[in-house]
Structures are given as structure tokens and as C-alpha cells.
Coordinates of C-alpha atoms in Angstrom, one line a residue:
M1 CA 0.0 0.0 0.0
K2 CA 2.8 2.5 1.0
L3 CA 4.7 1.6 -2.2
F4 CA 1.6 2.3 -4.3
F5 CA 1.2 5.8 -3.0
I6 CA 5.0 6.5 -3.2
L7 CA 4.8 5.6 -6.9
C8 CA 1.7 7.9 -7.3
F9 CA 3.7 10.9 -6.0
I10 CA 7.4 10.4 -6.4
L11 CA 7.5 9.1 -10.0
P12 CA 5.5 12.1 -11.3
L13 CA 7.8 14.5 -9.4
L14 CA 10.9 12.9 -10.8
W15 CA 9.4 13.2 -14.3
I16 CA 8.8 16.9 -13.7
V17 CA 12.5 17.4 -12.7
N18 CA 13.5 15.6 -15.9
I19 CA 11.2 17.7 -18.1
F20 CA 12.6 21.0 -16.6
A21 CA 16.2 19.7 -17.0
Q22 CA 15.6 19.1 -20.7
D23 CA 13.7 22.3 -21.5
T24 CA 14.0 25.1 -18.8
L25 CA 12.7 27.8 -21.2
R26 CA 9.5 25.9 -22.1
S27 CA 6.5 28.3 -22.5
Y28 CA 3.2 26.8 -21.4
Q29 CA 0.3 28.0 -23.5
L30 CA -2.5 25.7 -22.1
A31 CA -4.8 27.3 -19.5
P32 CA -3.8 26.1 -16.0
V33 CA -6.0 23.8 -13.8
E34 CA -7.4 25.7 -10.9
I35 CA -8.0 24.5 -7.3
V36 CA -11.7 25.3 -7.7
A37 CA -13.6 23.2 -10.2
K38 CA -16.5 25.2 -11.7
K39 CA -19.3 23.0 -13.0
N40 CA -22.5 24.3 -14.7
I41 CA -25.6 22.5 -13.5
S42 CA -27.0 20.8 -16.6
I43 CA -30.6 19.9 -17.3
I44 CA -29.8 16.3 -16.5
D45 CA -28.5 17.3 -13.0
K46 CA -31.5 19.5 -12.4
N47 CA -33.9 16.6 -13.3
S48 CA -32.5 14.3 -10.6
Y49 CA -31.5 16.9 -8.0
G50 CA -32.8 16.2 -4.5
T51 CA -34.1 12.7 -5.4
D52 CA -31.2 10.9 -7.0
Y53 CA -28.4 10.0 -4.6
N54 CA -26.1 9.4 -7.6
S55 CA -26.5 12.8 -9.3
S56 CA -23.7 13.4 -11.7
L57 CA -22.7 16.4 -9.6
F58 CA -21.6 14.1 -6.7
D59 CA -20.8 10.7 -8.2
K60 CA -17.2 11.3 -9.3
N61 CA -13.8 12.6 -8.1
G62 CA -14.2 11.5 -4.5
Y63 CA -17.6 13.2 -4.0
N64 CA -20.6 11.2 -2.6
L65 CA -24.0 11.8 -1.2
V66 CA -24.8 9.5 1.7
R67 CA -28.3 8.0 2.1
R68 CA -29.7 8.2 5.6
G69 CA -33.4 7.6 4.8
S70 CA -36.1 8.9 2.4
N71 CA -35.7 11.8 0.0
F72 CA -34.1 15.0 1.3
T73 CA -31.9 13.1 3.8
Q74 CA -28.7 13.2 1.9
D75 CA -25.4 14.5 3.3
L76 CA -22.1 15.2 1.7
Y77 CA -19.0 13.0 1.9
V78 CA -15.7 13.9 0.3
E79 CA -12.6 11.6 0.4
G80 CA -13.1 10.6 4.0
F81 CA -14.2 14.0 5.3
N82 CA -17.7 15.1 6.0
R83 CA -19.9 17.3 8.2
S84 CA -18.5 20.8 8.6
D85 CA -15.2 19.8 7.1
I86 CA -16.9 20.7 3.8
K87 CA -18.8 23.9 4.0
V88 CA -21.9 24.2 1.8
L89 CA -22.8 27.7 0.6
I90 CA -25.0 29.6 -1.8
D91 CA -23.2 32.7 -3.2
G92 CA -21.1 33.0 -0.1
E93 CA -23.9 32.4 2.4
Q94 CA -23.3 29.8 5.0
Y95 CA -26.2 27.6 6.0
H96 CA -25.4 25.9 9.3
N97 CA -27.4 22.8 10.3
A98 CA -29.7 23.4 13.3
C99 CA -30.0 19.6 13.9
P100 CA -27.0 18.1 15.8
N101 CA -27.7 15.0 13.7
R102 CA -27.5 17.1 10.5
M103 CA -31.1 16.2 9.4
D104 CA -31.2 19.6 7.8
A105 CA -27.9 19.3 5.9
P106 CA -28.0 22.0 3.3
A107 CA -26.4 20.1 0.4
I108 CA -29.7 19.4 -1.5
R109 CA -32.4 21.6 0.1
L110 CA -32.6 24.3 -2.6
N111 CA -34.4 24.9 -5.9
P112 CA -32.2 23.5 -8.7
L113 CA -33.8 25.7 -11.3
E114 CA -32.5 28.7 -9.5
M115 CA -28.9 27.5 -9.6
Q116 CA -26.6 28.1 -12.5
S117 CA -23.3 26.5 -11.4
V118 CA -21.5 25.0 -8.5
D119 CA -17.8 25.4 -7.3
L120 CA -16.2 22.2 -5.9
S121 CA -13.0 22.7 -4.0
K122 CA -11.0 20.4 -1.7
S123 CA -8.8 23.3 -0.5
G124 CA -9.2 24.8 3.0
S125 CA -7.2 27.9 2.1
L126 CA -10.0 29.7 0.3
I127 CA -12.6 32.1 1.6
N128 CA -15.7 30.3 3.1
S129 CA -13.9 26.9 3.1
G130 CA -13.7 24.3 5.8
L131 CA -10.9 21.9 6.8
Y132 CA -11.4 20.1 3.5
G133 CA -12.9 22.7 1.2
K134 CA -16.4 23.8 0.1
V135 CA -19.3 23.3 -2.2
E136 CA -20.6 26.6 -3.3
Y137 CA -23.7 27.1 -5.5
H138 CA -24.2 30.2 -7.6
R139 CA -27.6 31.5 -8.5
S140 CA -28.5 32.3 -12.1
E141 CA -28.4 35.9 -13.3
I142 CA -31.9 37.3 -13.6
D143 CA -33.1 38.1 -17.1
E144 CA -34.6 41.4 -18.2
Q145 CA -37.0 39.5 -20.5
I146 CA -40.0 37.6 -19.1
Q147 CA -39.0 33.9 -18.7
L148 CA -40.7 30.8 -17.4
K149 CA -38.9 27.7 -16.2
T150 CA -40.6 24.6 -14.9
L151 CA -39.5 21.1 -13.8
I152 CA -41.9 18.3 -13.1
N153 CA -40.5 15.1 -11.7
G154 CA -42.4 11.9 -10.8
A155 CA -41.4 8.4 -9.7
A156 CA -43.2 5.0 -9.6
G157 CA -42.2 1.5 -8.6
A158 CA -40.1 1.2 -5.4
Q159 CA -40.2 5.0 -5.0
K160 CA -43.4 7.0 -5.2
D161 CA -43.0 10.7 -5.2
F162 CA -43.3 13.9 -7.2
D163 CA -41.4 17.1 -7.3
V164 CA -42.5 20.4 -9.0
A165 CA -40.3 23.5 -9.4
A166 CA -41.0 26.7 -11.2
I167 CA -39.4 30.1 -11.8
I168 CA -40.9 33.1 -13.4
E169 CA -38.7 36.2 -13.9
G170 CA -38.5 39.4 -15.8
Y171 CA -37.5 43.0 -15.3
K172 CA -34.6 41.8 -13.1
T173 CA -37.0 40.2 -10.6
N174 CA -37.3 36.4 -9.9
L175 CA -39.9 34.3 -8.1
S176 CA -39.0 30.7 -7.5
L177 CA -41.2 27.9 -6.1
R178 CA -40.7 24.2 -5.3
Y179 CA -43.0 21.6 -3.8
S180 CA -42.2 17.9 -3.3
R181 CA -44.2 15.1 -1.7
G182 CA -43.8 11.3 -1.5
L183 CA -43.7 8.1 0.4
P184 CA -40.6 6.4 1.9
Y185 CA -39.4 3.9 -0.7
E186 CA -39.3 0.0 -0.7
N187 CA -36.0 -1.9 -0.9
G188 CA -35.2 -4.5 -3.5
D189 CA -37.1 -7.1 -1.6
G190 CA -40.3 -5.0 -1.6
K191 CA -40.1 -4.2 2.1
R192 CA -41.3 -0.9 3.3
F193 CA -40.0 1.3 6.2
T194 CA -42.8 -0.3 8.4
D195 CA -41.2 -3.7 7.8
L196 CA -37.6 -2.7 8.1
Y197 CA -37.3 0.1 10.7
N198 CA -40.3 -0.2 13.1
Y199 CA -42.4 2.7 11.8
K200 CA -46.1 2.9 12.6
D201 CA -46.9 3.7 8.9
N202 CA -45.2 4.9 5.7
F203 CA -45.7 8.6 6.4
K204 CA -45.7 11.0 3.5
Y205 CA -43.0 13.6 3.6
K206 CA -43.4 17.2 2.3
Y207 CA -40.9 19.8 1.2
G208 CA -41.7 23.3 -0.1
S209 CA -39.8 26.5 -0.8
I210 CA -40.5 30.0 -2.1
G211 CA -38.0 32.7 -2.9
L212 CA -38.0 36.2 -4.3
R213 CA -34.9 38.0 -5.8
H214 CA -34.2 41.3 -7.5
E215 CA -31.1 42.7 -9.1
G216 CA -30.2 46.4 -9.7
K217 CA -27.2 48.0 -11.3
N218 CA -24.9 47.6 -8.4
Y219 CA -26.9 45.6 -5.9
K220 CA -28.8 42.3 -5.4
M221 CA -31.3 41.3 -2.8
G222 CA -33.6 38.4 -1.9
A223 CA -35.5 36.4 0.6
S224 CA -36.7 32.8 0.9
F225 CA -38.6 30.4 3.1
T226 CA -38.5 26.6 3.1
L227 CA -40.5 24.0 5.0
S228 CA -40.0 20.3 5.4
E229 CA -42.2 17.9 7.3
D230 CA -42.3 14.2 8.3
I231 CA -39.0 13.2 6.7
S232 CA -38.1 9.6 7.8
F233 CA -34.5 9.0 9.0
P234 CA -34.2 5.3 9.8
F235 CA -30.5 5.6 10.5
L236 CA -31.5 7.7 13.6
M237 CA -33.8 6.9 16.4
M238 CA -35.7 10.1 15.6
D239 CA -37.2 11.7 12.5
E240 CA -37.5 15.2 11.1
I241 CA -41.0 16.4 12.2
Y242 CA -40.4 19.8 10.7
S243 CA -37.7 22.3 9.7
R244 CA -38.5 25.9 8.9
V245 CA -35.8 28.0 7.3
Y246 CA -36.1 31.8 6.8
S247 CA -33.3 33.7 4.9
A248 CA -32.6 37.0 3.3
F249 CA -29.6 38.8 1.8
F250 CA -28.5 42.2 0.4
D251 CA -25.5 42.5 -1.8
L252 CA -23.9 45.9 -2.7
Y253 CA -20.9 46.0 -5.0
G254 CA -20.0 42.4 -4.1
N255 CA -20.3 42.9 -0.3
K256 CA -23.1 40.8 1.1
L257 CA -25.0 41.0 4.3
Y258 CA -27.2 38.0 5.0
F259 CA -29.0 35.9 7.6
N260 CA -30.7 32.6 7.9
Y261 CA -32.8 31.2 10.8
T262 CA -33.8 27.6 11.3
D263 CA -36.5 26.2 13.6
H264 CA -36.2 22.4 13.7
L265 CA -38.0 19.7 15.6
M266 CA -37.2 16.0 15.6
D267 CA -38.8 13.2 17.6
N268 CA -39.7 9.5 17.5
T269 CA -43.5 9.7 17.3
L270 CA -43.5 8.1 13.8
R271 CA -42.0 5.0 15.3
K272 CA -43.4 2.2 17.5
S273 CA -41.9 3.0 20.9
N274 CA -42.9 3.3 24.6
M275 CA -40.2 6.0 25.1
L276 CA -40.5 9.6 23.8
M277 CA -37.4 11.3 22.5
M278 CA -37.7 14.9 21.3
T279 CA -35.2 17.6 20.3
D280 CA -36.1 21.2 19.6
T281 CA -33.4 23.3 18.0
K282 CA -32.9 26.9 16.8
N283 CA -30.1 28.2 14.8
L284 CA -29.4 31.8 13.7
T285 CA -26.5 32.7 11.3
V286 CA -25.7 36.3 10.4
G287 CA -22.8 37.0 7.9
L288 CA -21.0 39.7 6.1
T289 CA -18.9 38.4 3.2
G290 CA -17.0 39.5 0.1
S291 CA -14.4 38.2 -2.3
F292 CA -11.6 38.1 0.3
Y293 CA -13.2 38.3 3.7
E294 CA -16.0 36.7 5.9
V295 CA -17.4 37.7 9.2
I296 CA -19.9 35.2 10.8
Y297 CA -22.1 35.2 13.9
R298 CA -23.9 32.0 14.9
R299 CA -26.2 31.3 17.8
W300 CA -27.2 27.7 18.3
D301 CA -29.6 26.3 21.0
A302 CA -31.1 22.9 21.4
D303 CA -33.2 21.2 24.1
N304 CA -33.8 17.5 24.4
I305 CA -36.4 15.4 26.3
I306 CA -36.3 11.6 26.9
E307 CA -39.2 10.2 28.9
N308 CA -41.0 6.9 29.6
P309 CA -43.9 7.3 32.0
A310 CA -44.3 3.6 32.6
M311 CA -40.7 3.4 33.9
N312 CA -40.9 6.8 35.7
I313 CA -38.1 8.1 33.4
R314 CA -37.8 11.8 32.4
L315 CA -34.6 13.4 31.4
S316 CA -34.3 17.0 30.2
N317 CA -31.1 17.9 28.4
H318 CA -29.9 21.3 27.3
L319 CA -28.2 19.5 24.4
M320 CA -26.6 22.6 22.8
P321 CA -26.3 25.1 25.7
E322 CA -26.8 28.4 23.8
I323 CA -23.6 28.2 21.8
N324 CA -22.4 31.5 20.4
L325 CA -19.9 31.6 17.6
L326 CA -18.1 34.7 16.2
A327 CA -15.5 34.3 13.4
A328 CA -13.6 36.6 11.1
T329 CA -11.5 35.4 8.2
G330 CA -9.5 36.9 5.3
T331 CA -7.8 35.4 2.3
H332 CA -5.2 36.5 -0.3
R333 CA -3.8 35.1 -3.5
F334 CA -0.2 35.6 -4.7
N335 CA 1.4 34.7 -8.0
I336 CA 5.1 33.9 -7.6
A337 CA 6.7 33.0 -10.9
F338 CA 5.0 29.8 -12.1
L339 CA 3.5 29.1 -8.6
T340 CA 0.2 30.4 -7.0
L341 CA 0.0 30.9 -3.2
F342 CA -3.3 31.0 -1.4
I343 CA -3.3 32.2 2.3
K344 CA -6.2 32.3 4.8
G345 CA -6.2 33.5 8.3
G346 CA -8.7 34.4 11.0
L347 CA -10.0 34.0 14.6
Q348 CA -13.0 32.0 15.8
Y349 CA -14.6 32.4 19.2
Y350 CA -17.0 29.9 20.9
G351 CA -18.9 30.7 24.1
M352 CA -21.6 29.0 26.1
G353 CA -24.7 30.9 27.2
D354 CA -25.8 28.3 29.7
I355 CA -22.7 27.9 31.9
S356 CA -24.5 25.7 34.3
R357 CA -23.8 22.9 31.8
L358 CA -20.1 23.2 32.4
D359 CA -20.2 20.8 35.3
I360 CA -21.2 18.0 33.0
Y361 CA -18.0 18.3 30.9
K362 CA -15.9 18.6 34.1
T363 CA -16.9 15.0 35.1
L364 CA -14.6 14.0 32.2
Y365 CA -12.4 17.0 31.6
S366 CA -11.5 19.0 34.6
A367 CA -9.9 21.8 32.5
S368 CA -13.2 22.5 30.7
E369 CA -14.0 26.2 30.2
D370 CA -17.2 27.9 28.9
S371 CA -15.4 29.7 26.0
R372 CA -12.6 29.0 23.5
I373 CA -10.7 31.0 20.9
F374 CA -9.1 29.3 17.9
F375 CA -6.8 30.6 15.1
N376 CA -8.0 29.3 11.7
G377 CA -5.5 29.4 8.9
G378 CA -4.5 27.9 5.7
I379 CA -1.7 28.0 3.1
N380 CA -1.8 26.3 -0.3
L381 CA 1.1 26.3 -2.8
F382 CA -0.2 25.4 -6.2
Y383 CA 1.4 24.7 -9.6
S384 CA -0.1 23.8 -12.9
G385 CA 1.5 23.5 -16.3
E386 CA 1.8 21.6 -19.6
L387 CA 4.5 18.9 -19.4
T388 CA 4.1 17.8 -23.0
N389 CA 1.8 18.8 -25.8
D390 CA -1.1 16.7 -24.4
I391 CA -0.3 16.3 -20.7
I392 CA -1.2 18.8 -18.0
F393 CA 0.2 18.2 -14.5
S394 CA -0.8 20.1 -11.4
V395 CA 0.3 19.7 -7.8
S396 CA -0.6 21.4 -4.5
A397 CA 0.8 21.3 -1.0
E398 CA -1.4 22.6 1.8
A399 CA -1.5 23.1 5.5
V400 CA -4.9 24.0 7.1
S401 CA -6.1 24.4 10.6
E402 CA -9.8 24.8 11.6
A403 CA -11.6 24.9 14.9
P404 CA -13.5 21.7 16.0
E405 CA -17.2 21.6 15.4
A406 CA -19.5 23.1 18.0
E407 CA -21.2 19.8 18.9
Q408 CA -17.7 18.1 19.3
L409 CA -17.0 20.8 22.0
F410 CA -20.3 21.3 23.7
I411 CA -23.0 18.7 23.0
A412 CA -24.4 17.2 26.3
V413 CA -26.9 14.3 26.4
E414 CA -27.7 12.2 29.4
R415 CA -29.5 9.0 28.5
P416 CA -31.4 6.4 30.6
M417 CA -30.5 2.9 31.7
S418 CA -27.6 1.3 29.9
N419 CA -27.5 3.7 27.0
P420 CA -24.3 5.7 27.1
N421 CA -24.3 9.4 27.7
W422 CA -22.9 11.7 25.0
F423 CA -20.7 14.6 26.0
G424 CA -18.6 17.0 24.1
N425 CA -15.0 17.8 25.0
P426 CA -14.4 21.6 25.5
T427 CA -10.6 20.9 25.8
L428 CA -10.2 19.6 22.2
K429 CA -7.3 20.8 20.2
Q430 CA -8.0 22.0 16.7
P431 CA -7.2 19.7 13.8
V432 CA -4.3 20.6 11.5
R433 CA -4.4 19.0 8.1
M434 CA -1.2 18.6 5.9
G435 CA -2.1 17.6 2.4
L436 CA -0.4 16.8 -0.9
R437 CA -2.3 16.4 -4.2
S438 CA -1.3 15.7 -7.7
I439 CA -3.4 15.6 -10.9
F440 CA -2.5 14.3 -14.3
D441 CA -4.7 15.2 -17.3
Y442 CA -3.9 13.3 -20.5
S443 CA -6.4 13.4 -23.3
F444 CA -9.1 11.1 -22.1
V445 CA -7.6 10.1 -18.7
R446 CA -7.3 12.1 -15.5
I447 CA -5.5 10.7 -12.4
E448 CA -5.8 12.4 -9.1
S449 CA -3.7 11.2 -6.1
F450 CA -3.7 12.6 -2.6
V451 CA -2.4 12.1 0.9
N452 CA -3.8 13.9 4.0
Y453 CA -2.1 13.7 7.4
T454 CA -4.3 15.3 10.1
Y455 CA -2.9 16.1 13.5
N456 CA -5.5 16.3 16.2
Y457 CA -8.1 14.6 14.1
V458 CA -11.3 14.6 16.2
N459 CA -12.4 11.0 16.8
I460 CA -15.0 9.3 19.0
E461 CA -13.8 7.7 22.3
K462 CA -15.6 5.5 24.8
K463 CA -15.1 6.3 28.5
N464 CA -16.8 5.5 31.8
I465 CA -18.0 7.6 34.8
G466 CA -18.3 5.0 37.4
A467 CA -20.5 2.3 35.9
K468 CA -22.1 4.6 33.3
G469 CA -20.7 4.6 29.8
V470 CA -20.0 7.8 28.0
M471 CA -19.3 8.5 24.3
T472 CA -17.1 11.6 23.9
Y473 CA -14.5 13.1 21.6
D474 CA -10.7 13.0 21.6
N475 CA -7.8 14.0 19.4
I476 CA -5.8 11.4 17.4
N477 CA -3.5 11.6 14.5
A478 CA -4.9 10.1 11.2
A479 CA -3.9 9.6 7.6
I480 CA -6.3 9.4 4.7
M481 CA -5.0 8.8 1.2
G482 CA -6.5 7.8 -2.1
V483 CA -6.8 7.9 -5.9
N484 CA -9.5 9.1 -8.2
L485 CA -9.3 8.0 -11.8
M486 CA -11.6 9.5 -14.6
F487 CA -11.6 7.9 -18.0
T488 CA -13.6 9.6 -20.9
Y489 CA -13.4 8.3 -24.4
K490 CA -16.1 8.8 -27.1
F491 CA -19.3 7.4 -25.6
L492 CA -17.8 6.0 -22.4
E493 CA -17.2 7.8 -19.1
T494 CA -15.8 5.9 -16.1
N495 CA -15.0 7.2 -12.6
L496 CA -13.1 5.1 -10.0
S497 CA -12.4 6.2 -6.4
Y498 CA -10.3 4.4 -3.8
L499 CA -9.6 5.5 -0.1
Y500 CA -7.4 4.2 2.7
G501 CA -7.7 5.6 6.2
E502 CA -5.5 4.8 9.2
N503 CA -5.7 5.7 12.9
L504 CA -2.0 6.5 13.7
T505 CA -2.5 7.0 17.4
N506 CA -4.2 3.7 18.0
P507 CA -3.0 1.7 14.9
G508 CA -5.9 0.4 13.0
A509 CA -8.7 1.3 10.6
L510 CA -10.0 4.9 10.6
A511 CA -13.8 5.1 10.9
E512 CA -16.1 6.3 8.0
I513 CA -13.8 5.4 5.1
A514 CA -15.8 4.6 1.9
P515 CA -14.9 1.5 0.0
F516 CA -13.6 1.3 -3.6
A517 CA -16.3 2.4 -6.0
V518 CA -16.8 2.6 -9.8
T519 CA -19.4 4.5 -11.9
S520 CA -19.5 3.9 -15.6
K521 CA -21.8 5.6 -18.1
I522 CA -22.3 5.0 -21.8
N523 CA -23.9 7.9 -23.7
L524 CA -25.0 6.8 -27.1
P525 CA -25.1 9.2 -30.0
E526 CA -28.2 11.4 -30.4
I527 CA -30.7 10.1 -32.9
Y528 CA -33.7 12.3 -34.0
N529 CA -33.4 14.3 -30.7
F530 CA -33.3 11.1 -28.6
S531 CA -30.3 10.5 -26.3
F532 CA -29.8 7.1 -24.6
S533 CA -27.6 6.3 -21.6
I534 CA -26.6 3.2 -19.6
I535 CA -25.2 3.6 -16.1
H536 CA -23.4 0.9 -14.0
R537 CA -22.5 1.5 -10.4
Y538 CA -20.3 -0.8 -8.3
E539 CA -19.2 -0.5 -4.7
N540 CA -16.8 -3.0 -3.1
S541 CA -17.3 -4.5 0.3
Q542 CA -15.7 -2.6 3.2
K543 CA -14.3 -5.0 5.8
R544 CA -11.7 -2.6 7.2
I545 CA -13.7 -1.0 9.9
D546 CA -13.4 0.4 13.4
T547 CA -15.1 -2.2 15.6
E548 CA -14.5 -0.1 18.7
L549 CA -17.0 2.4 17.3
N550 CA -19.5 -0.3 16.3
E551 CA -19.0 0.1 12.5
F552 CA -20.5 -2.7 10.4
P553 CA -18.7 -4.4 7.5
S554 CA -20.6 -3.9 4.2
S555 CA -21.2 -6.2 1.2
A556 CA -20.3 -5.4 -2.4
W557 CA -23.2 -4.4 -4.7
N558 CA -23.8 -3.1 -8.2
T559 CA -26.7 -1.7 -10.1
I560 CA -27.6 -0.9 -13.7
S561 CA -29.8 2.1 -14.8
L562 CA -31.1 3.2 -18.1
G563 CA -32.0 6.7 -19.4
V564 CA -33.8 8.1 -22.4
R565 CA -33.9 11.8 -23.1
Y566 CA -35.9 13.7 -25.8
Q567 CA -35.3 17.4 -26.5
I568 CA -37.2 19.6 -28.9
S569 CA -37.6 23.3 -28.8
D570 CA -38.3 24.5 -25.3
F571 CA -39.0 21.0 -23.8
V572 CA -36.7 18.3 -22.4
L573 CA -38.3 14.9 -21.5
N574 CA -36.3 12.4 -19.5
L575 CA -37.2 8.8 -18.6
E576 CA -35.0 6.8 -16.3
A577 CA -35.1 3.2 -14.9
E578 CA -33.0 3.1 -11.8
N579 CA -31.7 -0.2 -10.3
L580 CA -33.2 -2.0 -13.3
L581 CA -32.4 -5.5 -11.9
N582 CA -34.0 -4.7 -8.6
H583 CA -31.0 -5.5 -6.4
N584 CA -31.4 -5.3 -2.7
Y585 CA -28.4 -3.6 -1.2
S586 CA -27.2 -1.0 1.3
R587 CA -24.2 1.3 1.0
F588 CA -21.4 1.5 3.5
L589 CA -22.5 3.9 6.3
S590 CA -21.2 4.7 9.7
Y591 CA -23.4 5.7 12.6
S592 CA -20.7 6.1 15.2
R593 CA -20.5 9.9 15.3
N594 CA -24.1 10.4 16.2
P595 CA -25.7 10.4 19.7
F596 CA -29.0 9.1 18.5
S597 CA -27.9 6.5 15.9
A598 CA -30.3 3.6 15.4
G599 CA -27.4 1.2 14.6
T600 CA -29.2 -0.4 11.6
K601 CA -28.4 -0.5 7.9
V602 CA -30.3 1.7 5.6
F603 CA -31.2 -0.1 2.4
D604 CA -31.4 1.7 -1.0
P605 CA -34.5 1.7 -3.2
G606 CA -35.5 -1.1 -5.5
R607 CA -36.4 -0.7 -9.1
T608 CA -37.7 2.8 -9.8
F609 CA -39.1 4.5 -12.9
R610 CA -38.7 8.3 -13.0
L611 CA -40.2 10.7 -15.6
S612 CA -39.3 14.3 -15.7
L613 CA -40.3 17.2 -17.9
Y614 CA -38.3 20.5 -18.2
Y615 CA -39.7 23.6 -19.9
N616 CA -37.8 26.9 -20.5
K617 CA -39.5 29.7 -22.4
L618 CA -38.6 33.3 -23.1
F619 CA -41.5 35.6 -23.9

């Protein structure tokens, strides 16, 4: 394994030295590769967005959407990093999750018709980025002409749902709407959530959003509201009863002031249970951001109740005790000869409003304090150039440091009977990631290799207070390395991803490392406005797991899907058959980092037929 990664990095570097030795005056004419990959969101992406866990936005180059239940439960996973390691933004606006379990993860809860493009970056040295980069959506420019866009999406078979989105705009004003409703799906064996996960019924979920935007000569402004209800999360012991998100922004000459507020409630009333669990959370984010700076204020509060009247149990937890976050960050870019240098620096403050909860943490960590200050910084040295007429090579070396997540520092949940408590660790050190990445682009092949060594990686640890078990957090050193290979030739596109993670402090497997995966797509030539595609997906078994954190080994699986698209004038019609052979499978997931994990596998849907209609008309 070590030899494999040495070959991936050392041999390319030796080749570069040889190239420069032969031709030190070489002039590179090809446009350099940037550390931010800009991708326009195509009609195909918009058709499947929010319902397809294998959207072409996130099924390649190390990006994944993780299934945690029915539609609108996806969360982002990138090369072994997840949660706030990858920040998700819309035009510079941060949307923090209010749910400590990330039920309201912002990766997919938007109107796809409103989005023009997305920036994908794995660098932590850019503005608005986390320890492992960011995913930033960009809204479309508003047209002066009157324009109508609609997207209607419906599914039958194992999944039964529909999704309607519309935008009407003109005179630099835009109104956007989206409404989605459906049932939890059946797996490949035809079993429903009631059969698999102890639900009382297959409850219909609902998601809706409305937004209004306007653009002037030097300013932009907008406001939106989204509502989601009864979204089933079988990977947890609770479900999303509702989330209400209010947001607004005003941008003047590229300087944006914005806010978003989330009111979120989750409980287990959709399940068969004698015990009630309920968590009520509120999150407010206010930000000021521009091309090179960001100032953020966040207030996060969450209350939890666990009760069983028959056993005379009632526990009340101030789960997130009025956490206040204040952060200021700036970035700068330098060009030094053939190198590009990115630098980021700033301060981040955490403070507890309810200091009475401090005594809980002191049962484990006597040095706990009610506030912390961290220095967040990053430096990325980047090179890209043409080695030969048809080979582009780029390499980046990076060091990034980010504060731990708020819940890792301050979450506090006392649980009944033999269930372990879950306490944060206010004494955590901040993670420091050292990374090296190389990319080769040659005609129809792209090879990306990377190594990340993280000091003070935040990991779960089991402890005891007397006879009571406690799940908490501690720092370890960890290494994550991998390779992404992309092959595109004529009608064939293939993407392969491989990861290897190691706990260096307690030698063994690092938790939450996705197995080897391959996605292949054949796009047949267009005939009379018809386009045909065949998609094959394969994920290997993952036997290398952290048994101390109750990870499960997974089995290998593969699926085949078919697609037919017809486009004429202002209409695009798309028909897909997903999981055509009706395989019953579950993907590798880890529940170890969650205080309310159900500890059960979440199966993927069986055979599903999906029909979508896109209409775009200028008047």
C-alpha cells in the first residue's frame, strides 16, 4: 500500500524534474488547472436533483451523497471528510445545520432551477472553506425578459414521489417555487419502512420552498422560506418532524450581508416505541462576506427530552447550551513566478450561554471552560502546467487548521439505563491537516492522487464515569490517502475512487472510510433528438472497519440504470429506470458519530421508474 502511493507521487515529481532539465525555457500555453472546479448544473443534473443520490454532480472525483433515509436526507461526503469539514454555501452564504444529527444538511435543500453553477474545492485555504474545502452554489443571473422555467419530476415503482419546481422572472425580478411530496421507498425485496425500521406507517414527507430576488445595477437582494415535514431518517432513532428556514440577503458592490434562521423539531413519534425522544433546536446565522473576507455570527440552541412514564423516566437535556460563535477570516492570493500561493487567516470564538452545563463536561475533563478561541489558517502552494503537448500536471501542497465543530466541543446528552451518555470535549485541540495532491490530465484520462495527514483529528472515544458509559471526543493523528481516476473516451465515461484511512495514534482502521467504487456511463449518439444512456455502479465491500465504534462491515453491490432523453424546442423529456435489476443492497455507512444513531443498515430503493419534464420559455 505504501509503495503504491509512493509511486503515485514520487515518480511524477521525478518526471517533472527531468522535463525541466531538458527544457528550462519551455512556455506553457495551455490554461492552468485551478484548485476550484467550476461546473455548470446541466438539465440532467436538475432533473434528478434532490431525489437521485447518484446525481452526476456528486458521483465522481471523490464526492458522494450519503443516504440516511427517504428523499431529502442526503449529506455530503468527500474523500473521508464530511460534516462541517466541507462547507456548503450559496453565493457565499453559509447555512449551518440546526439539527445536531444534520437532518437539515444544506447540500440538497434548494431549488435546482435557481442554480446556474457549483464550485467544488478540496482546499481549506479559500474564503468560506472548511478543513477540506467547500461546495458553493451560484444563483443564475436574472433576465430582463420575461422567462418561465418549470421542472416536473415523478417516480413510480419502489419510490413513489413527485417534485414540481418553477421560476418566473422578468425586469430583473425572480420568483421561485418548489414543492415535493412522496412516500418512503421500498427496498429491492419489496419491504417498506414499516417492515424494516419499526415505523407505525409509511408517512408521506413534504418539502416546499418559495423565494424572491431582485437585481439592480450595483446591488442584489432576496428572501426565501423553506418548509420540510415528516421526513423519515431510519439511520437515527428520531425523524424530522419539521424544519422551517427563513433567509434574506442584500449585496452591494459584491459585499453581502445575509441571515438565515432555522427552527427544527425531531422526535420518534413516527415509530413504535414506549419511550418519547424529542429535540427542539434553533439556529441563527448572520454573515458579512466579500471576495476576500468573511465575518460570521452564529447562535445555536437545542433542548432534548427523553421520557418513559411507565418506567418513571424523564430526562431534560440542554443539548446545545446556547452556543455563540463569532468568526472573522480573510484570504489573499499571490502569483510567484509559475506558482500560485493562497493564504487564509482568522479568529474564531466559541462561548456557552448556559454555563451551568459546564459541570457535566468537568466530570470527564477538569480543565473545561465555557469559551474557547481558535486561530483558523491555511496556506496552499499550487502549480499547474503543460508537461508535453497533451499532458497537464498540477500539484498542490497545503496546511490547514480549523476549529472543532460546536457539537464536538459542547454537546451534552444524558440518557437512561444502559444507554451511554454523549458529552462534548471543551478541551479539544484544533485539527491541522497537511495535504499533498497531484493531478495528471492526459487526453481522455485524469488521475488524481492525494495524501492527507491530520494532527488532532477529532475521533469518538468510549469512557466511563463509574458504571455509566460515555461517548465523547478526543484528538488522534490520522492519515487518509486515495486515488480518483476518470476515463472519458467517445461514448464511455468511467470514474473510480479508492480511499485508505489509518488511525495512527491507536493503529488500525479509521472510521467512516468509503470502499472502492466505480461508476460507468455510456452515452449513445443522439438520434432524432433522442439520447440514450446506460449507467453501471459498483461499490466494493468494506471489511476494514473500526469495531470499537460499532461500525458494520458492508457487502459489495452493483446496479444498472437506463435513461432516455428527448429534447425539442423548449422541452426536455427524461425517462429513467434506476436499479433496473431490482438488487437489494445497502451502501457503507457509519453511525458512530451520532448520539441518536439507530445502529441499523439503511437499504437503498429497489427498481424505480422516473419521468421528468423540463420547460424553458422566453416571452
